[in-house]
Each structure stands twice: as structure tokens, then as C-alpha cells.
Coordinates of C-alpha atoms in Angstrom, one line a residue:
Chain A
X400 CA 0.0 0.0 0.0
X401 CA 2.8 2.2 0.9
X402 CA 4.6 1.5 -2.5
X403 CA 1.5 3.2 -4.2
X404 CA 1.3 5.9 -2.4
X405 CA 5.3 6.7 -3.7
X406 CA 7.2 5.1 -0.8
X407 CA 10.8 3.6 -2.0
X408 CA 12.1 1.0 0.4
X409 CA 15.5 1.5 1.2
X410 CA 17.8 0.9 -1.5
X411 CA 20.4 -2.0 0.1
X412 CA 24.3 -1.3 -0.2
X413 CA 25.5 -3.5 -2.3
X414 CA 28.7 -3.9 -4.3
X415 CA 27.6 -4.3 -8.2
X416 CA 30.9 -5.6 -9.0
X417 CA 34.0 -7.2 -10.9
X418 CA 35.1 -9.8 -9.0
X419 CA 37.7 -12.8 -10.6
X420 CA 39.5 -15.3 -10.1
X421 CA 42.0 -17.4 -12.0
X422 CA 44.6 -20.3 -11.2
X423 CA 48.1 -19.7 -13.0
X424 CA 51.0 -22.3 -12.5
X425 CA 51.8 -21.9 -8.9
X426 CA 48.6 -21.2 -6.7
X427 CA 45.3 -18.3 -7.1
X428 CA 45.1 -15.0 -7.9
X429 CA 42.0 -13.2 -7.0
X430 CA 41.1 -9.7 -8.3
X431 CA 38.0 -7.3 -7.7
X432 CA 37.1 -3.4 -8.2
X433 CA 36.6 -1.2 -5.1
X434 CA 33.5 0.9 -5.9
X435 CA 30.0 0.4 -3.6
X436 CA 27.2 1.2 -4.6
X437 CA 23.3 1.9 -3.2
X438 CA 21.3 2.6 -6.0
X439 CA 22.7 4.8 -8.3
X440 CA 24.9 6.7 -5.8
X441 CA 28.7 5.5 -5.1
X442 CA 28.3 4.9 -1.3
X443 CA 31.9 3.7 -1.1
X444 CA 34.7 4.7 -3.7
X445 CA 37.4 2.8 -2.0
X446 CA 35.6 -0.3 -0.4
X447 CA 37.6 -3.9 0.5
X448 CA 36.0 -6.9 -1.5
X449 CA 38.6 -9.4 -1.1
X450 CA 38.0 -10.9 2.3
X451 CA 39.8 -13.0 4.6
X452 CA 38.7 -16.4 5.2
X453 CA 42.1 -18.1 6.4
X454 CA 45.9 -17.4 5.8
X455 CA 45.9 -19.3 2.7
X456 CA 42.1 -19.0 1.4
X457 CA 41.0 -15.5 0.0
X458 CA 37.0 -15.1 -0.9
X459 CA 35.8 -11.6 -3.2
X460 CA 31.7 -10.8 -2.9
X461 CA 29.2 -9.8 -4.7
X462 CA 25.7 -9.1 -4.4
X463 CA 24.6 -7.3 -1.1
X464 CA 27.9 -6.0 1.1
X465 CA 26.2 -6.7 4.3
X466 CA 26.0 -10.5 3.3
X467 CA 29.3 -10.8 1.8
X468 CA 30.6 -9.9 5.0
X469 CA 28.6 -11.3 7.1
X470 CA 29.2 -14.6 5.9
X471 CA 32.5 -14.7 4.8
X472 CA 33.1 -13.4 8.7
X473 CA 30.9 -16.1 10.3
X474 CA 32.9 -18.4 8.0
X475 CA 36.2 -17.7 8.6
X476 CA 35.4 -17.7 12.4
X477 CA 34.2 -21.2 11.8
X478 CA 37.2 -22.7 10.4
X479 CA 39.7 -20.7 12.8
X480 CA 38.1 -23.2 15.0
X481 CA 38.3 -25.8 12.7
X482 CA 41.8 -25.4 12.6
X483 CA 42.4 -25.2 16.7
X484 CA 40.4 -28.9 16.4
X485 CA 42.4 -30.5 13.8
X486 CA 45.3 -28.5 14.0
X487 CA 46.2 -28.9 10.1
X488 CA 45.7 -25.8 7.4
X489 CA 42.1 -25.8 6.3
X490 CA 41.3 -26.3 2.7
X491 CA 39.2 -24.6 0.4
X492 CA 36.8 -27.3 -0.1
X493 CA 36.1 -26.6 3.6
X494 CA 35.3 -23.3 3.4
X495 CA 33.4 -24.2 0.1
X496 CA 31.0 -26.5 2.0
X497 CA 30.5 -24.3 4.8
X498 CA 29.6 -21.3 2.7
X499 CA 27.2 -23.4 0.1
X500 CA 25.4 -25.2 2.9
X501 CA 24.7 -21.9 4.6
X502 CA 23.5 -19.8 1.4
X503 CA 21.4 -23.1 0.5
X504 CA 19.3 -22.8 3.4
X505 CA 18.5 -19.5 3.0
X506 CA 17.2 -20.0 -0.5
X507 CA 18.7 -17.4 -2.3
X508 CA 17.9 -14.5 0.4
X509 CA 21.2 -13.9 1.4
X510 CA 22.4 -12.2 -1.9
X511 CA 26.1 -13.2 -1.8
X512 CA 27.8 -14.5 -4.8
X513 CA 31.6 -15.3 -4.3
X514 CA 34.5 -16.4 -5.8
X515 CA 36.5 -18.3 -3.1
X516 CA 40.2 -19.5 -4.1
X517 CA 43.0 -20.6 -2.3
X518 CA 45.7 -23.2 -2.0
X519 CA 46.0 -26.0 0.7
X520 CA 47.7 -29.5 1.1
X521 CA 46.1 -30.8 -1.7
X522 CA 46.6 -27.9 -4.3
X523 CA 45.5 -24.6 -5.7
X524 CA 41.6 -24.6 -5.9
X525 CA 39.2 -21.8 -7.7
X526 CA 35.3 -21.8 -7.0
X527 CA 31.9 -19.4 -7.7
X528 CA 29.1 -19.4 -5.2
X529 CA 26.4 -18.4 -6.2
X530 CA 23.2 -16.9 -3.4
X531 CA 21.3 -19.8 -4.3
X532 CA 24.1 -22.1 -3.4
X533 CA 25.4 -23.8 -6.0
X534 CA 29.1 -24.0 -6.7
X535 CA 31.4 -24.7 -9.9
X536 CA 34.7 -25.4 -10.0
X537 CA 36.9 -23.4 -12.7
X538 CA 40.4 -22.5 -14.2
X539 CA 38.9 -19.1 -14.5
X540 CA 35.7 -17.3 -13.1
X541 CA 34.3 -13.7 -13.0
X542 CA 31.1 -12.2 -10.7
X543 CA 29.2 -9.1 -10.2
X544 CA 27.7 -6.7 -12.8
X545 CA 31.4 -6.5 -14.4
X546 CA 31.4 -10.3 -15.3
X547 CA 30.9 -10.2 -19.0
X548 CA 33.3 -7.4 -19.5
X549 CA 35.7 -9.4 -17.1
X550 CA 34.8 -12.7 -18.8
X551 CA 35.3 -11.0 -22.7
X552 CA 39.1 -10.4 -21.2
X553 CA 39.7 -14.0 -19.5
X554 CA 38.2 -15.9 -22.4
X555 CA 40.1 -14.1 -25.3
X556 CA 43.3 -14.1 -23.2
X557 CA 43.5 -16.8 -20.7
X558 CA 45.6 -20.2 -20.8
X559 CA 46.8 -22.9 -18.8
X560 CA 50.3 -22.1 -16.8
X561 CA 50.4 -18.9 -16.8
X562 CA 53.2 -17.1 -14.5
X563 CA 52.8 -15.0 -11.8
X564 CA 53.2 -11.1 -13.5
X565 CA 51.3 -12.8 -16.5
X566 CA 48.7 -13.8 -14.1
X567 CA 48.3 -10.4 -12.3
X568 CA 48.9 -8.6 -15.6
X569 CA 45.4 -10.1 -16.9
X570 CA 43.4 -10.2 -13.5
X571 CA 44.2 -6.0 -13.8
X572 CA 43.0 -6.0 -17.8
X573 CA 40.1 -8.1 -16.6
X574 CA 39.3 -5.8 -13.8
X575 CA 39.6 -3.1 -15.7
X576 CA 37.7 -3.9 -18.1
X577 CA 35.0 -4.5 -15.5
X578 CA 35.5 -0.6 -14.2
X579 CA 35.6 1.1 -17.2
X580 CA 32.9 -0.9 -19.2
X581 CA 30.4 -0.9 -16.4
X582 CA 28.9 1.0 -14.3
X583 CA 28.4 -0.9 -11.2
X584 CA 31.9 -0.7 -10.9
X585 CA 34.8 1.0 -10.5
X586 CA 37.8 2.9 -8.7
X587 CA 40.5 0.5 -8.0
X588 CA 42.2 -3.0 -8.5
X589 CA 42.8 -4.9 -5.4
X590 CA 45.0 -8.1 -6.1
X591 CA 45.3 -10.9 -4.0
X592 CA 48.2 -13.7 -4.7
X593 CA 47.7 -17.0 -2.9
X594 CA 50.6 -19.7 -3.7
X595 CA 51.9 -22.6 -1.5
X596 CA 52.7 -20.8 1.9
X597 CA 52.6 -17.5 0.8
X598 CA 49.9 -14.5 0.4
X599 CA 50.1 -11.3 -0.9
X600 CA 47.3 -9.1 -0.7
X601 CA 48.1 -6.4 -2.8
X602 CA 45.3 -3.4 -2.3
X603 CA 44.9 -1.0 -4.3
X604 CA 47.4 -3.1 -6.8
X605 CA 46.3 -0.5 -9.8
X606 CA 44.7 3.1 -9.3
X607 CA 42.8 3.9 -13.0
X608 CA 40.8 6.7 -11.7
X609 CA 43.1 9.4 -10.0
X610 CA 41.5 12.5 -8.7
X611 CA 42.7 15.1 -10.8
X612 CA 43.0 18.6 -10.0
X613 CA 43.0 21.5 -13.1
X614 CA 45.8 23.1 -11.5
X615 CA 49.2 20.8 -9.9
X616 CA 49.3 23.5 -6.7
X617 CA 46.0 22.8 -6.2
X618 CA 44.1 26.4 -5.7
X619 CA 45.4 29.5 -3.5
X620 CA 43.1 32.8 -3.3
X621 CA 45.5 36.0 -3.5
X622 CA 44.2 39.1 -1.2
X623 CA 43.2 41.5 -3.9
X624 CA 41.0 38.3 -6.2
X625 CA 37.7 39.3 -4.7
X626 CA 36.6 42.6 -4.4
X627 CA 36.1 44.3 -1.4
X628 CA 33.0 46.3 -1.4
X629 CA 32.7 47.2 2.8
X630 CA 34.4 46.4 5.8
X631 CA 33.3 46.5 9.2
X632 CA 35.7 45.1 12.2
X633 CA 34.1 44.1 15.6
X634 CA 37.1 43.7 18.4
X635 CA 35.7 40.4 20.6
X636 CA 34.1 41.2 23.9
X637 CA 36.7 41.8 26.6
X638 CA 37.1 38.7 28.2
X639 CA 35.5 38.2 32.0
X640 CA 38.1 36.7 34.4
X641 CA 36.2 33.6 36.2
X642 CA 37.5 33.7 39.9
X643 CA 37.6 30.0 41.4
X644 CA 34.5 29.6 43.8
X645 CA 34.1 27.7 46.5
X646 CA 33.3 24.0 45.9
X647 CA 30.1 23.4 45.8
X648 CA 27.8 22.0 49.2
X649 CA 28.2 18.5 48.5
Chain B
X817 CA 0.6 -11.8 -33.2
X818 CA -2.6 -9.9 -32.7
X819 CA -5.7 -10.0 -30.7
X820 CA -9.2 -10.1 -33.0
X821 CA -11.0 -6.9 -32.7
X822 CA -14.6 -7.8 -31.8
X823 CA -16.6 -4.7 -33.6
X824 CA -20.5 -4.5 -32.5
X825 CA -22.9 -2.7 -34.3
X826 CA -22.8 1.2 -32.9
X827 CA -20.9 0.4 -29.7
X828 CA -17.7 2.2 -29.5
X829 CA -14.8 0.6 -30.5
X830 CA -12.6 0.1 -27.5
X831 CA -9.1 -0.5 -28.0
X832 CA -9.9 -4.2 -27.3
X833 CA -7.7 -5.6 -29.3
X834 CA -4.9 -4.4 -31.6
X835 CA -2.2 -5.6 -34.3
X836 CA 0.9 -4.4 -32.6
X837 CA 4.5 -6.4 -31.6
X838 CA 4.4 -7.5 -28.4
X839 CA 7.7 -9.8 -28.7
X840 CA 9.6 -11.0 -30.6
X841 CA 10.4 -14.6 -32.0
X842 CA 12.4 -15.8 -34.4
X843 CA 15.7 -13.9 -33.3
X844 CA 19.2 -13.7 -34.2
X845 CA 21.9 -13.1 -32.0
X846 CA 24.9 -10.5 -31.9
X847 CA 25.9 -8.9 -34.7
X848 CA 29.6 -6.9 -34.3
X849 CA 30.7 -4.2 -36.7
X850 CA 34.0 -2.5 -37.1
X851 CA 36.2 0.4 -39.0
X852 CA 39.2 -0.7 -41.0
X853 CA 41.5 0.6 -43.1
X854 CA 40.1 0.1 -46.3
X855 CA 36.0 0.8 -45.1
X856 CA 33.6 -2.0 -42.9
X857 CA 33.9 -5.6 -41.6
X858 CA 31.0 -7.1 -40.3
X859 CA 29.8 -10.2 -38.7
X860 CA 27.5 -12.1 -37.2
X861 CA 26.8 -15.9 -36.8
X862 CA 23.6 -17.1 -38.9
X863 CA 21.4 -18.8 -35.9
X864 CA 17.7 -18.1 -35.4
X865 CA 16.6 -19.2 -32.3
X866 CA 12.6 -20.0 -31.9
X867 CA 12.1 -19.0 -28.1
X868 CA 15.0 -21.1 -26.8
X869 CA 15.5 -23.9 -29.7
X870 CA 17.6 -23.3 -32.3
X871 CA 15.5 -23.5 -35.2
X872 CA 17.3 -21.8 -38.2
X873 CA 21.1 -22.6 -38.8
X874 CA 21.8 -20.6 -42.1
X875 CA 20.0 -17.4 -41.8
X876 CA 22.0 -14.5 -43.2
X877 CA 21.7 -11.2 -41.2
X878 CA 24.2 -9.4 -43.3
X879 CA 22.8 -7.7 -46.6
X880 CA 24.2 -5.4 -49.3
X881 CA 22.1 -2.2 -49.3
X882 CA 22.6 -0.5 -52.7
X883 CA 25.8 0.5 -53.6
X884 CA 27.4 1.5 -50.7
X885 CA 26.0 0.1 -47.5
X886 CA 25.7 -2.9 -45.7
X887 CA 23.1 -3.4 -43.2
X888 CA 23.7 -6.4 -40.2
X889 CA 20.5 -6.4 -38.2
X890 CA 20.3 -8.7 -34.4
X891 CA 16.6 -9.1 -33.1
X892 CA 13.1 -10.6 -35.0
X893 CA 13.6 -12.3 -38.3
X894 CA 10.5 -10.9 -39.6
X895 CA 11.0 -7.8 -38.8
X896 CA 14.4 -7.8 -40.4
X897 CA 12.9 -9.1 -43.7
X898 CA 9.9 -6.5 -43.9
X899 CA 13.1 -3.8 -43.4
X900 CA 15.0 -5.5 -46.4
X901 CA 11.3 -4.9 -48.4
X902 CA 11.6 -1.1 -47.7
X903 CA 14.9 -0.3 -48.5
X904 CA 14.5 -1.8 -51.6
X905 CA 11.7 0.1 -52.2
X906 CA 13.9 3.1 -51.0
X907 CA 16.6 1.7 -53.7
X908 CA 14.3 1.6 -56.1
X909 CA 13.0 4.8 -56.4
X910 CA 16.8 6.4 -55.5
X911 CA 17.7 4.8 -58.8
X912 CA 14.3 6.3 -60.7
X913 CA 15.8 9.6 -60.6
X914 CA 18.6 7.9 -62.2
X915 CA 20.8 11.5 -61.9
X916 CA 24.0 9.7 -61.0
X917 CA 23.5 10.0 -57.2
X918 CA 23.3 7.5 -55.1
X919 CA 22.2 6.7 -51.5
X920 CA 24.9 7.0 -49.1
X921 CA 25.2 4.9 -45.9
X922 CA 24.4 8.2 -43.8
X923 CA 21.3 8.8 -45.6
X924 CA 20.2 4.9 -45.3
X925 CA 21.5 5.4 -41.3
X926 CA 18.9 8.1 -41.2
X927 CA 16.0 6.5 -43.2
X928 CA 16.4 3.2 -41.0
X929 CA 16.2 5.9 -37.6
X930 CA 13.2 7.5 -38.9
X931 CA 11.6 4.5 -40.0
X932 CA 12.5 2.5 -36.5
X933 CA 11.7 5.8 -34.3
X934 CA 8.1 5.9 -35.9
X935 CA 7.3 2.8 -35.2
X936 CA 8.4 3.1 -31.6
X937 CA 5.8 6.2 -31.3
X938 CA 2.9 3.8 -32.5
X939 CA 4.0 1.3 -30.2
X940 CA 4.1 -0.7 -32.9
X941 CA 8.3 -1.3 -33.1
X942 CA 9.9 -3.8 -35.6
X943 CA 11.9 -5.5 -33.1
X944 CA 15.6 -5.3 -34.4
X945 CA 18.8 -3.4 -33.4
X946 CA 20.4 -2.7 -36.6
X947 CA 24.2 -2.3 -37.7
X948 CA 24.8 -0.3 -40.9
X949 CA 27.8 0.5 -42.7
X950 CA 29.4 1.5 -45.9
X951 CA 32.1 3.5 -47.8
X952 CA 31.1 6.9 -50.2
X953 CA 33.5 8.8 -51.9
X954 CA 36.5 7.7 -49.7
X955 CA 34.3 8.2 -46.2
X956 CA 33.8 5.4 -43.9
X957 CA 30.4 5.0 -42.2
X958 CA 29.5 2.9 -39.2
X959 CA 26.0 3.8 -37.2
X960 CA 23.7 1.7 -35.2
X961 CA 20.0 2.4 -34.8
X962 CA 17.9 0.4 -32.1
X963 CA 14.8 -0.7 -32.0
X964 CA 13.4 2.6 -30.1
X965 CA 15.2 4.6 -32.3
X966 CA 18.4 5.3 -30.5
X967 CA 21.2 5.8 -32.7
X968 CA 24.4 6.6 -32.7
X969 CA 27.5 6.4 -35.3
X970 CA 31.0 5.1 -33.6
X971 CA 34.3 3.3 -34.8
X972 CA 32.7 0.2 -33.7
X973 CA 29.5 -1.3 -32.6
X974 CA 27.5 -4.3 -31.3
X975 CA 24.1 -5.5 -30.4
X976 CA 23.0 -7.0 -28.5
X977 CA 25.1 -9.7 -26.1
X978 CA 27.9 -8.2 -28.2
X979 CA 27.1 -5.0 -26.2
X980 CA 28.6 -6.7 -22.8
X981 CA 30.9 -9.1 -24.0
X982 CA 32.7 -7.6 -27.5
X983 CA 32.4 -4.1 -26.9
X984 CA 35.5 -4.1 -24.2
X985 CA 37.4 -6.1 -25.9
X986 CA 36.6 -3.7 -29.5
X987 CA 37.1 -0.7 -26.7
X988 CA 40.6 -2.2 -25.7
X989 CA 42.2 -3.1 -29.1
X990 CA 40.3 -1.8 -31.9
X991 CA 42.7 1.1 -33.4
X992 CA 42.8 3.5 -36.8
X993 CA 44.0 1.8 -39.9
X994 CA 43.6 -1.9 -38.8
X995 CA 44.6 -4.1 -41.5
X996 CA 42.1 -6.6 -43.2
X997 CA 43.8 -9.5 -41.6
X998 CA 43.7 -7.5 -38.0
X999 CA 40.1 -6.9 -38.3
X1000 CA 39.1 -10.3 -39.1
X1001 CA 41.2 -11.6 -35.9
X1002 CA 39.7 -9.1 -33.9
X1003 CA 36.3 -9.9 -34.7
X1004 CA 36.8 -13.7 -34.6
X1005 CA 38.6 -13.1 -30.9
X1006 CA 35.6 -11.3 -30.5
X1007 CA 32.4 -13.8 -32.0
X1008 CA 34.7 -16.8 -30.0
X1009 CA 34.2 -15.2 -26.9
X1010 CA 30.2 -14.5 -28.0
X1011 CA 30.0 -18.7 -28.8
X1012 CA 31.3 -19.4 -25.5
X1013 CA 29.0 -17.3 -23.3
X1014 CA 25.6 -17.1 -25.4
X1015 CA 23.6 -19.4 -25.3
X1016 CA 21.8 -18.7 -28.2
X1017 CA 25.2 -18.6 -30.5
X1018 CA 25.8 -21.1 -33.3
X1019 CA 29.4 -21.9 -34.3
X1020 CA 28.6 -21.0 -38.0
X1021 CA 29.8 -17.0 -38.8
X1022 CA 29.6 -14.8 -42.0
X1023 CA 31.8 -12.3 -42.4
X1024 CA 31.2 -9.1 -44.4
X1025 CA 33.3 -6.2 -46.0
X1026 CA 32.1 -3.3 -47.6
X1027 CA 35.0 -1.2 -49.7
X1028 CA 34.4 1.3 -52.1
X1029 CA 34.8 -1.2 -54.7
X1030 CA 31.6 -2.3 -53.1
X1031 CA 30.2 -5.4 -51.4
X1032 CA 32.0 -9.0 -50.2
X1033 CA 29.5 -11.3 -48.1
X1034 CA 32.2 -14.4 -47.3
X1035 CA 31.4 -18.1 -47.1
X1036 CA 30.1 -18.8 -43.8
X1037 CA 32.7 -21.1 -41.4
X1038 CA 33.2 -22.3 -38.1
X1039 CA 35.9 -20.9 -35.7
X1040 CA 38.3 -23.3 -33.1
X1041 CA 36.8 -23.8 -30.0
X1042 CA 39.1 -25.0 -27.0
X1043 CA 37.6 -27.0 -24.0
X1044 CA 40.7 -28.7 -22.8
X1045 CA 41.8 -27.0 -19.6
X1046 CA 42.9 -29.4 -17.0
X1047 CA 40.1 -27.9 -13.7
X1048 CA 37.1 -29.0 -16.8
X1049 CA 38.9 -32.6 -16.9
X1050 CA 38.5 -33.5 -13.0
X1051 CA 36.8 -30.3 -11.3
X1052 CA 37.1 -32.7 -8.0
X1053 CA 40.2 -33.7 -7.9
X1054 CA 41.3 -33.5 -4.1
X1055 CA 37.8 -33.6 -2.8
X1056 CA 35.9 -36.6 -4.1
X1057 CA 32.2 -36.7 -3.9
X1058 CA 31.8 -32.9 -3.4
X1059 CA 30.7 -31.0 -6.4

């Protein structure tokens, strides 16, 4: 009833987004844009997609940034103790179950899609969630409203054993592309590099979209630029000395 | 597709039903079209899907348009046909005058906007998105007009799914001057990626150039396709059962 009369529900924060993924000859890399949006405003130019889940699995969101978070947080906690339990490295297929089994039950409501890569015991791994719940398994994989533009880079440019500046080189392109040919995203690249006991999370990897200023000083106002047309000076009011009191009756 | 009016003797006649396109259904995917050196290339695969089968598999959606154009056109089948009808009509009479002039590509742009625009106003639209290019006296000519009568003339355009998934690539690599053998690469780079992500894509392409000399439609062929990455062989290797 409310809708007719004109009322807009809130528009939700979400990150429409380039998130990807790809597995080159040593481990992951994961890439994403760092633009939020709600609605058509830019809520957050600089936001963090790439989340932590453990020290060797990295997981970028999509979809609605209060679900992203909230459940790559409650998964990550969940395999910290994992970890304390077993006390071995967890593996991505962990994390992959935890996460699909949670969005599952929720049929679709919590709006997270993710890209979830990392490397463990038994090799490098690369995986899309999807809200719903289902999972595929890829040597390459893109999210968000970006995808397509991401997905036109990784398909016209990808192949098997690619090295590590090869790797990052088209993660950037494919972000890129994401940023400049839509508009759900933009800003930055983050980078994250996951190989066999080693991470690098490189934000803020590539900056496309400086701020630029028309002048390199920036701007400075010379007395004499606007014209003076009266002046009236008013000295401040002499200031009144407070002298201590007594402390007051208790 | 219509609804039958039902007339009765003096009652008004209500809008109650009306001849007007409500969707479309034969429809052909993506069609790409870039600048070169010496004028257009243009492509597009020659599927017509039927709702979600793939009904047609040699359906040519690139034709000659008198002298100097080529027109690609994405969207209803139909519709596409009943276009060809009017520019020949347009042709036609062009050549009537017979006073040595001939239609350019901008003037055929700007019929096909009017024409489509119209249409729009009577809510009535022929359901394309339409790619036209062509060469006149040395100047290249490459405009797309839409099926509500947006258009727009640009070094290189798409429709459709070529919108998302060509256009950054054209964006990123297209350049002045391309050579024929550059364009051709560029736009098969460009309908690969198209047959890998759209569903309704055939692996059957035309290829189409348009020089001053005049018109080339090429014999339609398939491109190399490449499934063999090793994560596609055993996606659950190191954690049998899951998937």
C-alpha cells in the first residue's frame, strides 16, 4: 500500500561488481574493483572486496555488502576453530561447503555471490558461489555486474600455466575492463596472490581513476582576487576573568 | 501476433484488441561491426533461435544495401525481412531519378532511424537493433540504430550480447587503420568469446566487408573452440564426492 502511495524501500548497499578469479601455474590469484554502490549513488569509492577467510584462502563478494561480510566473517570464524580442532591448514573445499550449505538454506535470500580460491595441502583450488548455493569449480571465473566485460578479457586471453606477472597482468585487464565498461563498478584493482605458503594481498594493486585537480598546486586565493565592497571590524568582547569559587555543598 | 478486434454494431470501439508487436520470436543473436582501413567488416553468426531452440542454422543477417551500404541487423527475423522490403523500395525509387547520385550509408543510417523511431511512437516497433555501414567517396560510415530509435554512429558497434561481451574487448584493441587481416582476428577473438557465453550462438559465422569497390559477403565457417583445460577434466580432484 505504501509502494503506491510513492514510498521507495531502502535501496540496500550492495557492491555491483568485478570480481575474478583465476589459477596460474603456482597457486590463485584473485582480483576485484573497489567501488560500492546503493542505488545509483557511489556509497563507497574505496571499499575492500577481497575478504579474509584463512591465511591461505582468500574469498571476493558480490551481491549485497552486508551478506558478503557477514558470511564470509561467520565463515572464517568457523574454520579458525576448525583449525584449533584439527590442527592442520584448512582447505578450500572446507570453506566451500561451509559457505554453500549456509547460502542453501537461506534459498537465495542472502544475496552473496563469491569467488573463493586458495591453495592447501592438496593444491590450488578456484570456486563461484552463487546466493542460491550452488558452486562450480573453474580455471577461471568472474562475478558481479562487471562479469561479462571481465569474462570477454579471461576468455580471449587466458591459458593454462600462466606465471605470476602474466597472471596479475590479466586479473588487472580483466578488472579493468569491469571498471571502465560498467557502471556498477569502479575505482581501484585490489589483487590478492595466494601460492603454496605464501599470500600477498596487494590493495589497491592498480589506481585507474586518479583525482585530478586542473591546477598541480592545487588552488590558492590571492588578497586583492575578490573585491572588497565594505568592511566592518568588531574587536571580541573583553574577556571576564572567572574567579575559582568555593566548591560546591556536597 | 494480434488479438481479433470484436466490432459490435454502434458500440464504440474500445481499443480491445490491436495488431501491434508485443515480442519478438524468431531472433538472431549478436551482430559486431567494425572500422578498417580500407571501409567495414561485419559479422554475425547465422542462428535463429525460436524461443529457446535453435530453429534456423543458415539465416543471413548481413545484406548489401545498394551500392554503398551494408546493413547487419540482431533481433526478429521478420522484422528484419519486412526492413530489407523497404529499402528496396527506397533503392528503387533512388535509382528512378537515375541522376547519378546514389544513397549514401548516412542517408540509409537516417532512413532506417526515422523508419524505426516511428514505429516506436505507435507502439508498434519492428523489433531489431540494426548495424549499418558502408564507404562513399573515400568516407567510412559505421551507425547503429535500435529498436526505439536510439542511434548513434562510432568506430565500432555491437548489439545486443555483443554489447557486454565484444564491446571491451573492440574498446581495448580496436585502433585507426587496422589491416584486413587485424580486423578479421579481432572480430573472430571477439564472436569466439560471443559462442562461449551465449547461449543462443551457433558456431557458423559470415563475415562481411564493404570497400568502395563495393560489397563481399564471405562463405560462412566455423571458428576453433578450446575446452581442454585441465580444472574442466576432474573439477574434484582433491575432494571426491563434493561437487
Amino acid at each position: 500500500m505504501l509502494l503506491q502511495k510513492g514510498v521507495q524501500p531502502p535501496s540496500f548497499r550492495k557492491t555491483g561488481t568485478t570480481i575474478v578469479g583465476l589459477v596460474f601455474q603456482d597457486g590463485v590469484i584473485l582480483g576485484a574493483d573497489t567501488r560500492a554502490t546503493e542505488g545509483p549513488i557511489v556509497c563507497d569509492k574505496n571499499c575492500e572486496k577481497i575478504h579474509y577467510m584463512a591465511p591461505n584462502i582468500y574469498c571476493c563478494g558480490a551481491g549485497t555488502a552486508a551478506d558478503t561480510e557477514a558470511v564470509t566473517d561467520m565463515v572464517s570464524s568457523q574454520l579458525q576453530l576448525h583449525r584449533y580442532a584439527t590442527g592442520r591448514e584448512s582447505r578450500v573445499v572446507t570453506a566451500l561447503t561451509l559457505l554453500k550449505s549456509h547460502l542453501f538454506s537461506y534459498q537465495g535470500h542472502v544475496s552473496a555471490a563469491l569467488v573463493l580460491g586458495g591453495v592447501d595441502i592438496t593444491g590450488p583450488h578456484l570456486h563461484t558461489i552463487y546466493p542460491h548455493g550452488s558452486t562450480d569449480t573453474l580455471p577461471f571465473a568472474t562475478m558481479g555486474s562487471g562479469s561479462l566485460a571481465a569474462m570477454a578479457m579471461f576468455e580471449s586471453k587466458y591459458r593454462e600455466g600462466l606465471t605470476r606477472d602474466e597472471g596479475i597482468k590479466l586479473v588487472c585487464e580483466a578488472i579493468c575492463s569491469g571498471i571502465f565498461n560498467d557502471l556498477g563498478s569502479g575505482s581501484n584493482v585490489d589483487v590478492c596472490v595466494i601460492t603454496k605458503g605464501r599470500t600477498e594481498y596487494l590493495r589497491n594493486h592498480q589506481l585507474p581513476n586518479p583525482r585530478t585537480y586542473v591546477s598541480s598546486k592545487g588552488y590558492s586565493f590571492a588578497k586583492g582576487q575578490t573585491e572588497v565592497l565594505s568592511t566592518k571590524t568588531t574587536p571580541l568582547k573583553e574577556k571576564v576573568e572567572v574567579i575559582e569559587g568555593d566548591a560546591m555543598e556536597e | 501476433m494480434h488479438s481479433a478486434v470484436v466490432a459490435k454494431e454502434g458500440s464504440e470501439n474500445f481499443e480491445i484488441g490491436s495488431e501491434r508487436t508485443l515480442y519478438p520470436y524468431v531472433t538472431g543473436t549478436s551482430v559486431i561491426g567494425i572500422k578498417y582501413k580500407d571501409g567495414i567488416l561485419m559479422t554475425a553468426d547465422m542462428g535463429g533461435s525460436y524461443g529457446s531452440t535453435l530453429r534456423y542454422k543458415s539465416v543471413e543477417r548481413l545484406k548489401p544495401v545498394g551500392k554503398h551500404s551494408l546493413l547487419g541487423a540482431s533481433g526478429e527475423i521478420s522484422d528484419f525481412q519486412e526492413i530489407l522490403r523497404y529499402l528496396d523500395e527506397l533503392i528503387l525509387y533512388d535509382n528512378m531519378w537515375d541522376d547519378g547520385n546514389s544513397l549514401g550509408p548516412k542517408e540509409v543510417h537516417n532512413y532506417l532511424n526515422r523508419v524505426m523511431y516511428n514505429r516506436r511512437n505507435k507502439f508498434n516497433p519492428l523489433w531489431n537493433s540494426l548495424v549499418l555501414g558502408g564507404v562513399k567517396n573515400g568516407q567510412k560510415y559505421l551507425g547503429l540504430v535500435s529498436m526505439i530509435g536510439v542511434h548513434f554512429e562510432d568506430n565500432h558497434v555491437a548489439t545486443g550480447f555483443g554489447n557486454h561481451l565484444a564491446r571491451p574487448i573492440l574498446r581495448d584493441e580496436w585502433h585507426e587503420d587496422m589491416s584486413f587481416e587485424e580486423a578479421v582476428k579481432l572480430l573472430e577473438k571477439c564472436m569466439l568469446v560471443l559462442l562461449y557465453r551465449d547461449r543462443s550462438a551457433i558456431n557458423k559465422l559470415q563475415i562481411a566487408k564493404i570497400t568502395e569497390e563495393g560489397v563481399t559477403i564471405f562463405e560462412p565457417y566455423s571458428l576453433k573452440t578450446f575446452w581442454k583445460f585441465s580444472a574442466f577434466h576432474n573439477p574434484t580432484k582433491g575432494a571426491e564426492g563434493s561437487w
